[in-house]
Coordinates of N, CA and C and ligand atoms in Angstrom, one line a residue:
M906 N -72.9 112.5 49.8 CA -72.2 111.8 48.6 C -72.5 110.9 47.7
G907 N -73.5 110.4 47.5 CA -73.9 109.7 46.6 C -73.9 109.8 45.6
D908 N -74.4 111.0 45.2 CA -74.3 110.7 43.6 C -73.0 111.1 42.7
L909 N -71.9 111.2 43.9 CA -70.3 111.2 43.9 C -69.7 110.3 42.6
R910 N -69.5 111.0 41.3 CA -68.7 109.6 40.3 C -67.6 110.2 39.6
W911 N -67.4 109.3 39.6 CA -65.6 109.5 38.7 C -65.7 108.7 37.2
R912 N -65.2 109.2 36.6 CA -65.1 109.1 34.9 C -63.8 108.7 35.2
V913 N -64.6 107.2 34.1 CA -62.6 106.5 34.4 C -62.4 106.2 32.7
A914 N -61.1 106.8 32.3 CA -61.1 107.0 31.0 C -59.2 106.4 30.5
V915 N -60.1 105.8 29.9 CA -58.2 105.1 29.2 C -57.4 105.2 27.7
D916 N -57.3 106.2 27.2 CA -56.9 105.7 26.0 C -55.4 104.9 25.0
R917 N -56.4 104.0 24.0 CA -55.7 102.9 24.0 C -54.4 103.1 22.9
D918 N -54.7 104.7 22.3 CA -53.4 104.7 21.9 C -52.1 104.8 22.3
T919 N -52.2 105.3 23.7 CA -51.4 105.2 24.5 C -50.8 104.6 25.8
C920 N -52.1 103.1 26.2 CA -51.6 102.0 26.5 C -51.0 101.5 26.2
I921 N -49.5 100.9 26.9 CA -48.9 99.8 26.3 C -48.9 98.1 26.2
G922 N -50.5 98.4 27.7 CA -50.5 96.7 27.7 C -49.8 96.0 28.6
S923 N -49.4 97.0 29.4 CA -48.5 96.2 30.7 C -49.4 95.7 31.5
G924 N -50.7 95.7 31.4 CA -51.8 95.2 32.4 C -51.9 95.0 33.5
I925 N -50.7 96.2 34.1 CA -50.7 96.5 35.7 C -51.9 96.7 36.0
C926 N -52.6 98.1 35.6 CA -54.0 98.0 36.2 C -55.0 97.2 36.6
A927 N -55.2 95.9 35.2 CA -55.6 94.9 35.1 C -54.9 94.0 36.3
A928 N -54.8 93.5 37.2 CA -54.2 93.2 37.7 C -54.5 94.5 39.8
S929 N -53.9 95.2 39.7 CA -54.2 95.6 40.7 C -55.5 96.5 40.8
A930 N -56.3 96.5 40.1 CA -58.2 97.0 39.9 C -58.6 96.5 39.1
P931 N -58.8 94.5 39.0 CA -59.3 93.5 38.6 C -61.1 93.9 38.0
D932 N -61.3 95.6 39.2 CA -63.4 95.2 39.0 C -63.2 96.7 38.7
H933 N -61.8 96.7 38.0 CA -62.3 98.1 37.2 C -61.9 98.3 35.6
F934 N -60.5 97.5 35.4 CA -59.9 97.4 34.0 C -59.9 95.9 33.8
T935 N -59.9 95.8 32.6 CA -59.7 95.0 31.7 C -58.9 94.4 30.6
L936 N -57.9 93.4 30.4 CA -57.3 94.4 28.9 C -57.9 93.2 27.9
E937 N -57.7 94.0 26.8 CA -59.0 93.7 25.4 C -58.0 93.6 23.9
D938 N -57.7 92.8 23.5 CA -56.4 93.2 22.1 C -55.7 93.4 22.6
D939 N -54.6 93.2 23.8 CA -54.3 93.8 24.5 C -53.5 95.5 24.9
R940 N -55.3 95.8 25.2 CA -55.1 96.7 25.3 C -56.2 97.1 26.9
S941 N -55.8 97.9 27.3 CA -57.1 97.8 28.2 C -58.4 99.0 27.5
R942 N -59.0 98.7 29.2 CA -59.9 99.2 29.0 C -60.9 99.1 30.2
P943 N -61.9 100.5 30.6 CA -62.5 100.9 32.1 C -63.3 99.4 32.0
L944 N -64.2 99.3 32.8 CA -65.3 98.1 33.2 C -66.7 98.8 32.7
A945 N -66.3 99.5 33.3 CA -67.8 101.1 33.9 C -66.1 102.6 33.1
E946 N -67.8 103.1 32.5 CA -66.9 104.7 32.7 C -66.5 105.3 33.8
L947 N -68.1 105.4 34.5 CA -68.6 106.1 35.9 C -68.2 104.6 36.9
V948 N -68.0 105.5 38.0 CA -67.2 104.6 38.9 C -68.2 105.3 40.7
E949 N -68.0 104.4 41.4 CA -68.0 105.0 42.4 C -67.2 105.5 43.0
P950 N -66.2 106.5 43.9 CA -64.6 106.8 44.1 C -64.2 106.1 45.1
E951 N -62.7 105.3 44.5 CA -62.6 104.1 45.3 C -61.4 103.9 45.0
D952 N -59.8 104.6 46.4 CA -58.9 105.0 45.9 C -58.0 104.1 45.2
V953 N -58.5 102.6 44.5 CA -58.2 101.9 44.1 C -58.0 102.7 42.4
V954 N -59.1 102.9 41.9 CA -59.3 103.5 40.7 C -58.1 104.2 40.0
I955 N -57.8 105.3 41.9 CA -57.0 107.0 41.6 C -55.0 105.8 41.8
D956 N -55.0 104.9 42.3 CA -53.5 103.8 42.3 C -53.5 103.6 40.7
A957 N -54.4 103.1 40.2 CA -54.3 102.6 39.0 C -54.1 103.5 38.0
A958 N -54.3 104.9 38.1 CA -54.2 105.9 37.0 C -52.4 106.0 38.0
E959 N -52.5 106.4 38.7 CA -50.6 107.1 39.2 C -49.8 105.8 38.8
S960 N -49.9 104.5 39.0 CA -49.2 103.2 38.8 C -49.3 103.3 37.2
C961 N -50.0 103.8 36.7 CA -50.1 102.8 34.9 C -48.9 104.1 34.4
P962 N -47.9 103.3 33.4 CA -46.2 103.7 33.1 C -46.3 104.8 32.4
V963 N -47.6 105.0 31.4 CA -47.5 106.0 30.1 C -48.7 107.0 30.3
E964 N -49.1 106.9 31.6 CA -50.4 107.9 32.4 C -51.3 106.9 31.1
A965 N -51.5 106.0 30.9 CA -52.9 106.2 29.7 C -53.9 106.0 30.8
I966 N -54.3 105.5 31.5 CA -55.5 105.7 32.8 C -55.8 107.7 33.0
V967 N -57.1 108.4 33.2 CA -57.1 109.6 33.6 C -58.6 109.4 33.9
V968 N -58.4 110.2 35.2 CA -60.0 109.8 36.6 C -59.8 111.2 36.5
T969 N -61.1 111.6 36.5 CA -61.9 113.2 36.2 C -62.8 112.8 36.8
D970 N -63.6 113.6 37.7 CA -64.5 114.6 38.8 C -66.0 114.3 37.7
A971 N -66.6 113.0 37.4 CA -68.0 113.2 36.3 C -69.1 114.6 36.6
A972 N -68.9 115.2 37.4 CA -69.4 116.4 37.4 C -69.2 117.7 37.0
T973 N -67.7 117.6 37.3 CA -67.1 118.7 37.3 C -66.0 118.5 36.1
G974 N -65.8 117.8 35.8 CA -64.5 117.1 34.7 C -62.8 117.2 35.7
E975 N -62.6 118.5 36.4 CA -61.8 118.0 37.6 C -61.1 117.3 37.1
R976 N -59.3 117.1 36.8 CA -59.0 116.0 36.9 C -58.4 115.3 38.4
L977 N -58.5 114.4 39.0 CA -57.6 113.7 39.6 C -56.6 112.7 39.6
A978 N -56.5 112.3 38.5 CA -55.8 111.7 38.6 C -55.5 111.1 37.2
P979 N -53.4 111.1 36.9 CA -52.7 111.6 37.6 C -51.9 112.7 38.3
E980 N -51.4 112.9 38.9 CA -51.2 114.9 39.4 C -50.6 114.7 38.1
E981 N -50.7 116.1 37.6 CA -50.2 116.4 36.3 C -48.8 116.8 36.9
Ligands
SF4_2136 S1 -51.3 100.1 33.3 FE1 -51.6 101.3 31.9 S2 -50.5 100.5 30.1 FE2 -50.3 99.3 31.8 S3 -51.9 98.4 30.5 FE3 -53.1 99.6 32.3 S4 -53.5 101.3 30.8 FE4 -52.0 100.4 29.8

């Protein structure tokens, strides 16, 4: 499973800068010019990343399987 990676993307046009993701997952998101950006595009699988995507009020965060492109969060 060591090769498994998730891809984290933030749509800066959709993000409203609530800061929820940066507060709940500071190792993964930071606010820049009042919009979130992922600290790393590719990450080790971690529930906190999924939780952040599910918690974003405007679903600006999308987590996909880096290998397959399968969408993991938020649920559609
Ligand atoms: S939780 Fe969503 S809206 Fe809030 S800062 Fe993060 S990406 Fe932007």
